[in-house]
CSV table of C-alpha atoms and ligand atoms in Angstrom, one decimal:
chain,number,residue,atom,x,y,z
C,282,UNK,CA,43.2,-112.1,144.0
C,283,UNK,CA,42.9,-113.6,147.5
C,284,UNK,CA,43.9,-112.9,151.0
C,285,UNK,CA,42.0,-112.0,154.1
C,286,UNK,CA,38.6,-110.4,154.2
C,287,UNK,CA,38.8,-107.3,156.4
C,288,UNK,CA,36.0,-105.3,157.9
C,289,UNK,CA,37.5,-101.9,157.7
C,290,UNK,CA,35.2,-100.5,155.1
C,291,UNK,CA,31.8,-101.5,156.4
C,292,UNK,CA,31.6,-98.2,158.3
C,293,UNK,CA,28.7,-96.0,157.3
C,294,UNK,CA,30.6,-92.9,156.3
C,295,UNK,CA,33.4,-94.6,154.4
C,296,UNK,CA,34.4,-92.8,151.2
C,297,UNK,CA,34.0,-93.9,147.6
C,298,UNK,CA,33.9,-97.6,146.8
C,299,UNK,CA,36.3,-97.7,143.9
C,300,UNK,CA,39.6,-99.5,144.0
C,301,UNK,CA,42.2,-98.2,146.4
C,302,UNK,CA,45.9,-97.9,145.4
C,303,UNK,CA,48.4,-98.0,148.3
C,304,UNK,CA,52.1,-97.5,147.6
C,305,UNK,CA,54.7,-98.5,150.2
C,306,UNK,CA,57.9,-96.6,150.3
C,307,UNK,CA,60.9,-96.6,152.6
C,308,UNK,CA,64.4,-97.7,153.2
C,309,UNK,CA,65.5,-101.2,152.3
C,310,UNK,CA,64.9,-103.5,155.2
C,311,UNK,CA,62.3,-101.3,157.0
C,312,UNK,CA,59.6,-103.9,156.5
C,313,UNK,CA,57.7,-102.7,153.4
C,314,UNK,CA,57.1,-106.2,152.0
C,315,UNK,CA,56.2,-107.6,155.4
C,316,UNK,CA,53.7,-104.7,155.9
C,317,UNK,CA,52.3,-105.3,152.4
C,318,UNK,CA,51.8,-109.0,153.3
C,319,UNK,CA,50.1,-108.0,156.5
C,320,UNK,CA,47.7,-105.8,154.6
C,321,UNK,CA,47.0,-108.5,152.0
C,322,UNK,CA,46.8,-111.2,154.6
C,323,UNK,CA,49.0,-113.5,152.6
C,324,UNK,CA,52.7,-114.0,151.8
C,325,UNK,CA,52.5,-112.3,148.4
C,326,UNK,CA,55.8,-110.5,148.6
C,327,UNK,CA,59.2,-111.9,149.6
C,328,UNK,CA,60.2,-110.4,153.0
C,329,UNK,CA,63.5,-111.3,154.7
C,330,UNK,CA,66.5,-109.8,156.3
C,331,UNK,CA,69.3,-108.7,154.0
C,332,UNK,CA,71.1,-105.4,153.6
C,333,UNK,CA,71.3,-105.5,149.8
C,334,UNK,CA,67.5,-105.3,149.3
C,335,UNK,CA,65.2,-108.2,148.6
C,336,UNK,CA,62.6,-106.3,146.5
C,337,UNK,CA,64.2,-105.5,143.2
C,338,UNK,CA,61.3,-103.9,141.3
C,339,UNK,CA,57.8,-102.4,141.9
C,340,UNK,CA,55.2,-105.1,142.2
C,341,UNK,CA,51.4,-104.9,142.8
C,342,UNK,CA,49.2,-107.4,144.6
C,343,UNK,CA,45.5,-107.0,145.6
C,344,UNK,CA,43.1,-108.1,148.2
C,345,UNK,CA,39.3,-107.7,148.7
C,346,UNK,CA,37.7,-106.2,151.8
C,347,UNK,CA,34.6,-107.6,153.4
C,348,UNK,CA,32.5,-105.0,151.7
C,349,UNK,CA,33.8,-106.2,148.3
C,350,UNK,CA,36.2,-103.3,147.9
C,351,UNK,CA,39.5,-104.0,146.1
C,352,UNK,CA,42.8,-102.8,147.6
C,353,UNK,CA,45.8,-102.7,145.4
C,354,UNK,CA,49.1,-102.8,147.3
C,355,UNK,CA,52.3,-101.7,145.5
C,356,UNK,CA,55.6,-102.7,147.0
C,357,UNK,CA,58.7,-100.8,145.9
C,358,UNK,CA,62.4,-101.3,146.3
C,359,UNK,CA,64.4,-98.8,148.4
C,360,UNK,CA,63.9,-95.9,146.0
C,361,UNK,CA,65.5,-93.3,148.3
C,362,UNK,CA,68.4,-95.3,149.5
C,363,UNK,CA,71.6,-93.3,148.9
C,364,UNK,CA,73.0,-96.2,146.9
C,365,UNK,CA,70.1,-96.2,144.4
C,366,UNK,CA,70.9,-95.2,140.9
C,367,UNK,CA,68.8,-92.3,139.6
C,368,UNK,CA,68.1,-94.0,136.2
C,369,UNK,CA,66.8,-97.2,138.0
C,370,UNK,CA,64.8,-95.1,140.5
C,371,UNK,CA,63.1,-93.1,137.7
C,372,UNK,CA,62.2,-96.2,135.8
C,373,UNK,CA,60.7,-97.7,139.0
C,374,UNK,CA,58.7,-94.5,139.8
C,375,UNK,CA,57.3,-94.5,136.3
C,376,UNK,CA,56.5,-98.2,136.6
C,377,UNK,CA,54.8,-97.6,139.9
C,378,UNK,CA,52.7,-94.7,138.5
C,379,UNK,CA,51.8,-96.9,135.5
C,380,UNK,CA,50.5,-99.5,138.0
C,381,UNK,CA,48.4,-97.0,139.9
C,382,UNK,CA,46.9,-95.6,136.7
C,383,UNK,CA,43.9,-93.9,138.4
C,384,UNK,CA,46.1,-92.3,141.1
C,385,UNK,CA,47.4,-93.1,144.5
C,386,UNK,CA,45.0,-93.1,147.4
C,387,UNK,CA,47.7,-93.3,150.1
C,388,UNK,CA,51.5,-93.4,150.3
C,389,UNK,CA,52.7,-95.5,153.2
C,390,UNK,CA,56.0,-94.3,154.5
C,391,UNK,CA,57.5,-97.3,156.2
C,392,UNK,CA,60.0,-96.8,159.1
C,393,UNK,CA,61.3,-99.4,161.4
C,394,UNK,CA,61.7,-98.9,165.2
C,395,UNK,CA,64.4,-101.5,164.9
C,396,UNK,CA,66.6,-99.3,162.7
C,397,UNK,CA,67.9,-95.9,163.6
C,398,UNK,CA,66.2,-93.1,161.6
C,399,UNK,CA,68.7,-92.0,158.9
C,400,UNK,CA,69.5,-88.7,157.2
C,401,UNK,CA,68.5,-90.2,153.8
C,402,UNK,CA,65.1,-91.1,155.2
C,403,UNK,CA,64.6,-87.5,156.2
C,404,UNK,CA,65.7,-86.4,152.7
C,405,UNK,CA,63.3,-88.9,151.0
C,406,UNK,CA,60.3,-86.8,151.9
C,407,UNK,CA,61.8,-83.7,150.2
C,408,UNK,CA,62.5,-85.8,147.1
C,409,UNK,CA,58.9,-87.0,147.1
C,410,UNK,CA,57.7,-83.4,147.5
C,411,UNK,CA,60.0,-82.2,144.7
C,412,UNK,CA,58.9,-84.9,142.3
C,413,UNK,CA,55.2,-84.8,143.1
C,414,UNK,CA,54.6,-81.4,144.7
C,415,UNK,CA,53.7,-80.5,148.3
C,416,UNK,CA,50.2,-82.0,147.8
C,417,UNK,CA,51.7,-85.5,148.1
C,418,UNK,CA,52.0,-85.1,151.9
C,419,UNK,CA,48.2,-85.0,152.1
C,420,UNK,CA,48.3,-88.6,151.1
C,421,UNK,CA,51.0,-89.8,153.4
C,422,UNK,CA,50.6,-92.2,156.3
C,423,UNK,CA,53.6,-93.3,158.5
C,424,UNK,CA,53.8,-97.0,159.3
C,425,UNK,CA,56.3,-98.0,162.0
C,426,UNK,CA,57.2,-101.7,161.9
C,427,UNK,CA,58.6,-103.7,164.8
C,428,UNK,CA,55.7,-103.3,167.1
C,429,UNK,CA,56.6,-106.7,168.7
C,430,UNK,CA,60.0,-105.3,169.9
C,431,UNK,CA,58.3,-102.3,171.5
C,432,UNK,CA,55.9,-104.7,173.2
C,433,UNK,CA,58.8,-106.9,174.5
C,434,UNK,CA,60.1,-103.7,176.1
C,435,UNK,CA,56.7,-102.8,177.5
C,436,UNK,CA,56.6,-99.7,175.4
C,437,UNK,CA,54.0,-97.9,173.4
C,438,UNK,CA,54.5,-96.0,170.1
C,439,UNK,CA,54.1,-92.8,172.1
C,440,UNK,CA,56.8,-93.9,174.6
C,441,UNK,CA,59.1,-94.7,171.6
C,442,UNK,CA,58.4,-91.3,169.9
C,443,UNK,CA,58.9,-89.6,173.2
C,444,UNK,CA,62.5,-90.8,173.5
C,445,UNK,CA,63.5,-91.5,169.8
C,446,UNK,CA,62.0,-88.8,167.5
C,447,UNK,CA,64.7,-86.8,165.7
C,448,UNK,CA,63.7,-83.4,164.3
C,449,UNK,CA,63.3,-84.6,160.6
C,450,UNK,CA,61.0,-87.5,161.8
C,451,UNK,CA,59.0,-85.0,163.9
C,452,UNK,CA,58.6,-82.8,160.7
C,453,UNK,CA,57.5,-85.8,158.7
C,454,UNK,CA,54.8,-86.7,161.3
C,455,UNK,CA,53.7,-83.0,161.3
C,456,UNK,CA,53.5,-83.0,157.5
C,457,UNK,CA,51.3,-86.1,157.7
C,458,UNK,CA,49.0,-84.5,160.3
C,459,UNK,CA,50.3,-87.2,162.7
C,460,UNK,CA,48.7,-90.0,160.8
C,461,UNK,CA,50.7,-93.0,162.0
C,462,UNK,CA,50.2,-96.6,162.9
C,463,UNK,CA,52.3,-99.3,164.5
C,464,UNK,CA,52.6,-102.7,162.9
C,465,UNK,CA,53.8,-106.0,164.3
C,466,UNK,CA,54.4,-108.0,161.1
C,467,UNK,CA,55.6,-111.0,163.1
C,468,UNK,CA,52.4,-111.6,165.1
C,469,UNK,CA,50.5,-114.9,164.7
C,470,UNK,CA,47.5,-113.4,166.6
C,471,UNK,CA,44.7,-113.1,164.0
C,472,UNK,CA,42.8,-110.5,166.1
C,473,UNK,CA,45.9,-108.3,166.4
C,474,UNK,CA,46.6,-108.6,162.7
C,475,UNK,CA,43.0,-107.6,161.8
C,476,UNK,CA,43.1,-104.8,164.3
C,477,UNK,CA,46.3,-103.2,163.0
C,478,UNK,CA,45.2,-103.5,159.3
C,479,UNK,CA,41.8,-102.1,160.2
C,480,UNK,CA,43.4,-99.1,161.9
C,481,UNK,CA,45.6,-98.5,158.8
C,482,UNK,CA,42.6,-98.8,156.5
C,483,UNK,CA,40.6,-96.3,158.7
C,484,UNK,CA,43.5,-93.9,158.2
C,485,UNK,CA,43.4,-94.5,154.5
C,486,UNK,CA,39.7,-93.7,154.6
C,487,UNK,CA,40.3,-90.5,156.4
C,488,UNK,CA,42.9,-89.5,153.9
C,489,UNK,CA,40.5,-90.2,151.0
C,490,UNK,CA,37.8,-88.2,152.7
C,491,UNK,CA,40.1,-85.3,153.4
C,492,UNK,CA,41.1,-85.3,149.7
C,493,UNK,CA,37.4,-85.2,148.7
C,494,UNK,CA,37.7,-88.8,147.3
C,495,UNK,CA,40.3,-87.7,144.8
C,496,UNK,CA,43.4,-89.9,144.6
C,497,UNK,CA,46.8,-88.3,144.0
C,498,UNK,CA,47.5,-87.7,140.3
C,499,UNK,CA,49.6,-85.2,138.4
C,500,UNK,CA,50.9,-84.5,134.9
C,501,UNK,CA,53.1,-87.6,134.9
C,502,UNK,CA,50.1,-89.8,135.7
C,503,UNK,CA,48.0,-88.0,133.1
C,504,UNK,CA,50.7,-88.4,130.4
C,505,UNK,CA,51.2,-92.1,131.1
C,506,UNK,CA,47.4,-92.8,131.2
C,507,UNK,CA,46.9,-90.9,127.9
C,508,UNK,CA,49.7,-92.9,126.3
C,509,UNK,CA,48.4,-96.2,127.5
C,510,UNK,CA,44.8,-95.4,126.5
C,511,UNK,CA,46.0,-94.3,123.1
C,512,UNK,CA,48.0,-97.5,122.6
C,513,UNK,CA,45.0,-99.6,123.6
C,514,UNK,CA,42.5,-97.7,121.4
C,515,UNK,CA,44.7,-97.8,118.3
C,516,UNK,CA,45.5,-101.4,118.8
C,517,UNK,CA,41.7,-102.1,118.7
C,518,UNK,CA,41.4,-99.8,115.7
C,519,UNK,CA,44.2,-101.6,113.9
C,520,UNK,CA,42.7,-105.0,114.7
C,521,UNK,CA,39.5,-103.9,113.0
C,522,UNK,CA,41.1,-102.6,109.8
C,523,UNK,CA,40.1,-104.3,106.7
C,524,UNK,CA,42.0,-104.7,103.4
C,525,UNK,CA,45.4,-104.8,105.1
C,526,UNK,CA,47.8,-107.8,105.0
C,527,UNK,CA,48.9,-109.4,108.3
C,528,UNK,CA,52.4,-108.0,107.8
C,529,UNK,CA,51.1,-104.4,107.4
C,530,UNK,CA,48.9,-104.8,110.5
C,531,UNK,CA,51.8,-106.1,112.5
C,532,UNK,CA,54.0,-103.2,111.3
C,533,UNK,CA,51.4,-100.7,112.4
C,534,UNK,CA,51.1,-102.3,115.8
C,535,UNK,CA,54.9,-102.3,116.1
C,536,UNK,CA,54.9,-98.5,115.3
C,537,UNK,CA,52.2,-97.8,117.9
C,538,UNK,CA,54.1,-99.8,120.5
C,539,UNK,CA,57.3,-98.0,119.6
C,540,UNK,CA,55.7,-94.6,119.9
C,541,UNK,CA,54.3,-95.6,123.4
C,542,UNK,CA,57.7,-96.8,124.5
C,543,UNK,CA,59.3,-93.5,123.3
C,544,UNK,CA,56.8,-91.6,125.4
C,545,UNK,CA,57.6,-93.8,128.4
C,546,UNK,CA,61.3,-93.1,127.8
C,547,UNK,CA,60.7,-89.4,127.6
C,548,UNK,CA,58.6,-89.5,130.9
C,549,UNK,CA,61.4,-91.5,132.6
C,550,UNK,CA,64.0,-89.0,131.4
C,551,UNK,CA,61.9,-86.2,132.8
C,552,UNK,CA,61.5,-87.9,136.2
C,553,UNK,CA,65.3,-88.7,136.2
C,554,UNK,CA,66.2,-85.1,135.5
C,555,UNK,CA,63.9,-83.9,138.3
C,556,UNK,CA,65.3,-86.4,140.6
C,557,UNK,CA,68.9,-85.5,139.8
C,558,UNK,CA,68.1,-81.8,140.2
C,559,UNK,CA,66.5,-82.4,143.6
C,560,UNK,CA,69.3,-84.7,144.9
C,561,UNK,CA,71.9,-82.1,143.8
C,562,UNK,CA,70.0,-79.4,145.6
C,563,UNK,CA,69.5,-81.4,148.7
C,564,UNK,CA,73.2,-82.4,148.7
C,565,UNK,CA,74.2,-78.7,148.3
C,566,UNK,CA,71.8,-77.8,151.2
C,567,UNK,CA,73.3,-80.5,153.4
C,568,UNK,CA,76.8,-79.4,152.5
C,569,UNK,CA,75.9,-75.8,153.3
C,570,UNK,CA,74.4,-76.8,156.6
C,571,UNK,CA,77.5,-78.9,157.4
C,572,UNK,CA,79.7,-75.9,156.6
C,573,UNK,CA,77.6,-73.5,158.7
C,574,UNK,CA,77.7,-76.0,161.6
C,575,UNK,CA,81.5,-76.3,161.3
C,576,UNK,CA,81.8,-72.5,161.2
C,577,UNK,CA,79.6,-72.1,164.2
C,578,UNK,CA,81.6,-74.9,166.1
C,579,UNK,CA,84.9,-73.1,165.0
C,580,UNK,CA,83.7,-69.8,166.3
C,581,UNK,CA,82.5,-71.3,169.5
C,582,UNK,CA,85.9,-73.0,169.9
C,583,UNK,CA,87.7,-69.8,169.2
C,584,UNK,CA,85.6,-67.9,171.7
C,585,UNK,CA,86.3,-70.7,174.2
C,586,UNK,CA,90.0,-70.5,173.6
C,587,UNK,CA,90.0,-66.7,173.9
C,588,UNK,CA,88.1,-66.9,177.2
C,589,UNK,CA,90.5,-69.7,178.4
C,590,UNK,CA,93.4,-67.4,177.5
C,591,UNK,CA,91.8,-64.5,179.3
C,592,UNK,CA,91.2,-66.7,182.4
C,593,UNK,CA,94.8,-67.9,182.2
C,594,UNK,CA,96.2,-64.3,182.0
C,595,UNK,CA,93.9,-63.1,184.8
C,596,UNK,CA,95.0,-66.1,187.0
C,597,UNK,CA,98.7,-65.3,186.2
C,598,UNK,CA,98.1,-61.6,187.1
C,599,UNK,CA,96.4,-62.6,190.4
C,600,UNK,CA,99.2,-65.0,191.3
C,601,UNK,CA,101.8,-62.4,190.5
C,602,UNK,CA,100.2,-59.7,192.6
C,603,UNK,CA,99.8,-62.3,195.5
C,604,UNK,CA,103.5,-63.1,195.2
C,605,UNK,CA,104.4,-59.3,195.2
C,606,UNK,CA,102.2,-58.7,198.2
C,607,UNK,CA,103.8,-61.5,200.0
C,608,UNK,CA,107.3,-60.2,199.1
C,609,UNK,CA,106.4,-56.8,200.4
C,610,UNK,CA,105.2,-58.3,203.6
C,611,UNK,CA,108.4,-60.3,204.0
C,612,UNK,CA,110.6,-57.2,203.4
C,613,UNK,CA,108.7,-55.0,205.9
C,614,UNK,CA,110.6,-54.4,209.3
C,615,UNK,CA,109.4,-56.9,211.9
C,616,UNK,CA,107.9,-55.3,215.1
C,617,UNK,CA,110.1,-55.7,218.2
C,618,UNK,CA,109.3,-58.8,220.3
C,619,UNK,CA,107.1,-57.7,223.2
C,620,UNK,CA,108.8,-60.1,225.7
C,621,UNK,CA,112.2,-58.5,225.1
Y,826,GTP,N1,60.6,-108.2,164.5
Y,826,GTP,C1,60.0,-107.7,163.4
Y,826,GTP,N2,60.7,-107.8,162.2
Y,826,GTP,C2,60.1,-107.3,161.1
Y,826,GTP,C3,58.9,-106.6,161.2
Y,826,GTP,N3,58.6,-106.2,159.9
Y,826,GTP,C4,59.5,-106.7,159.1
Y,826,GTP,N4,60.5,-107.3,159.8
Y,826,GTP,C5,61.7,-108.0,159.4
Y,826,GTP,O1,62.5,-107.0,158.8
Y,826,GTP,C6,63.3,-107.6,157.7
Y,826,GTP,C7,63.1,-106.8,156.4
Y,826,GTP,O2,61.7,-106.9,156.0
Y,826,GTP,P1,61.2,-106.7,154.5
Y,826,GTP,O3,59.8,-106.7,154.5
Y,826,GTP,O4,61.9,-107.6,153.6
Y,826,GTP,O5,61.7,-105.2,154.3
Y,826,GTP,P2,61.6,-104.3,153.0
Y,826,GTP,O6,61.5,-102.9,153.4
Y,826,GTP,O7,60.6,-104.8,152.1
Y,826,GTP,O8,63.1,-104.6,152.3
Y,826,GTP,P3,63.5,-104.8,150.8
Y,826,GTP,O9,62.4,-105.6,150.2
Y,826,GTP,O10,64.8,-105.4,150.9
Y,826,GTP,O11,63.5,-103.4,150.2
Y,826,GTP,C8,62.7,-109.1,157.6
Y,826,GTP,O12,63.6,-109.9,158.2
Y,826,GTP,C9,61.4,-109.0,158.3
Y,826,GTP,O13,61.0,-110.2,158.9
Y,826,GTP,C10,58.2,-106.5,162.4
Y,826,GTP,O14,57.1,-105.9,162.6
Y,826,GTP,N5,58.8,-107.0,163.5
C-alpha cells in the first residue's frame, strides 16, 4: 500500500467507509494504466505507447485516502479490442471479478481524446450490458484522457464533445447520466492532479450513493465468492483434522483445490459462451445495419438515376420542340420588304 493521500472522502455526506473497488476498462492505449497511476498517485502500472497492448493481464493496486479509506484500482488489458480472443477475455473477466470479490463500486470507461472513437468501443458497452445486465450502467463513469492536448488547443471537454461526439458515444454518456471527467495524466502540477482525482472520487461517491451503497455484484460474483470461501474454510478444517497422515491431508487439500479450479473453469466457460453469443449477435446486428444502409444507398442511387434520366429526357424533348419551332419559323414565307 502507498501512494498519495487524497481528500476526496472527507465530505460530510460521503457514503459507506468500506473499501472501494474501481475497474478501468477501455481500448488498448486509451490510457487506463496512466489513469490508474494518477488515481493511485504512484507509478504502479506500466503505461507507455504501443499498439500491441502493454497491460497483459488484470492487476490490482491500492491506495489510502486521507480519511483512511482504501481504494482498490483494477487495471485490465484491452478486453473489448476486436483482436482479443474470447477465451482469454473470459479468463480475465473472471480474474477481475475474483479480485473485486465484494463487488465493483465503479466501472471507469476510459476513452482518449487523442484517438478517434471506434465502432468496437461503441460495441463494448453492449457486451458489458449483455454480460452483467443493464444495471451495470448505473456504475459507469466515463474518463477522457488527454486533457493536456485539449488545453494546448485552448479547448474544454464541452468544446471537444460539441465537435467530436459520435452517436454511440452520446448514447454511452446518456447511459452514464453524463458522469464524465477529463484527465491529464501527463501533468506535473500536484494541485491539478489532486483536483482531477478528487473530481473522479466525488463521482464515485455519487455512484455509490445512487446505488444505496451497494457495489455491483451478480451470480458470477456470488458463485466465485462461494467457491473461494468454501476452499478457505475447508482448508482450515483439513488443517485441524487429527489422526490423518501428512500425505492424506495433502491429498485432501489437492482435491479441494481441484474442485475449486473446476468451478473456476465452469464459470469461465459460462462467461465465454455468453461473450461469444453477444459478439455473434452484435456482429449480426452490424451486418444487418450495413446491409440496410447499402440497400438504402442503392435505392437512393436508383431514384437519383431515374430522376437524372427523366431530366435528360425532358431536356431532349424541350430541345427537340425548340428545334421544330425554329424550323417552322424558318419555313414560313417572309413578309415583303417594306422599302421595296
Ligand atoms: N498526452 C497524454 N498522453 C497520455 C495521457 N494518458 C495516457 N497517455 C499516453 O497514452 C499511451 C498509452 O497509455 P497507457 O496508460 O499505457 O494505456 P492503456 O490503456 O493502459 O494501454 P494498455 O496497457 O496497452 O492496454 C502512453 O504513451 C501514455 O503516456 C494523457 O492524459 N495525455
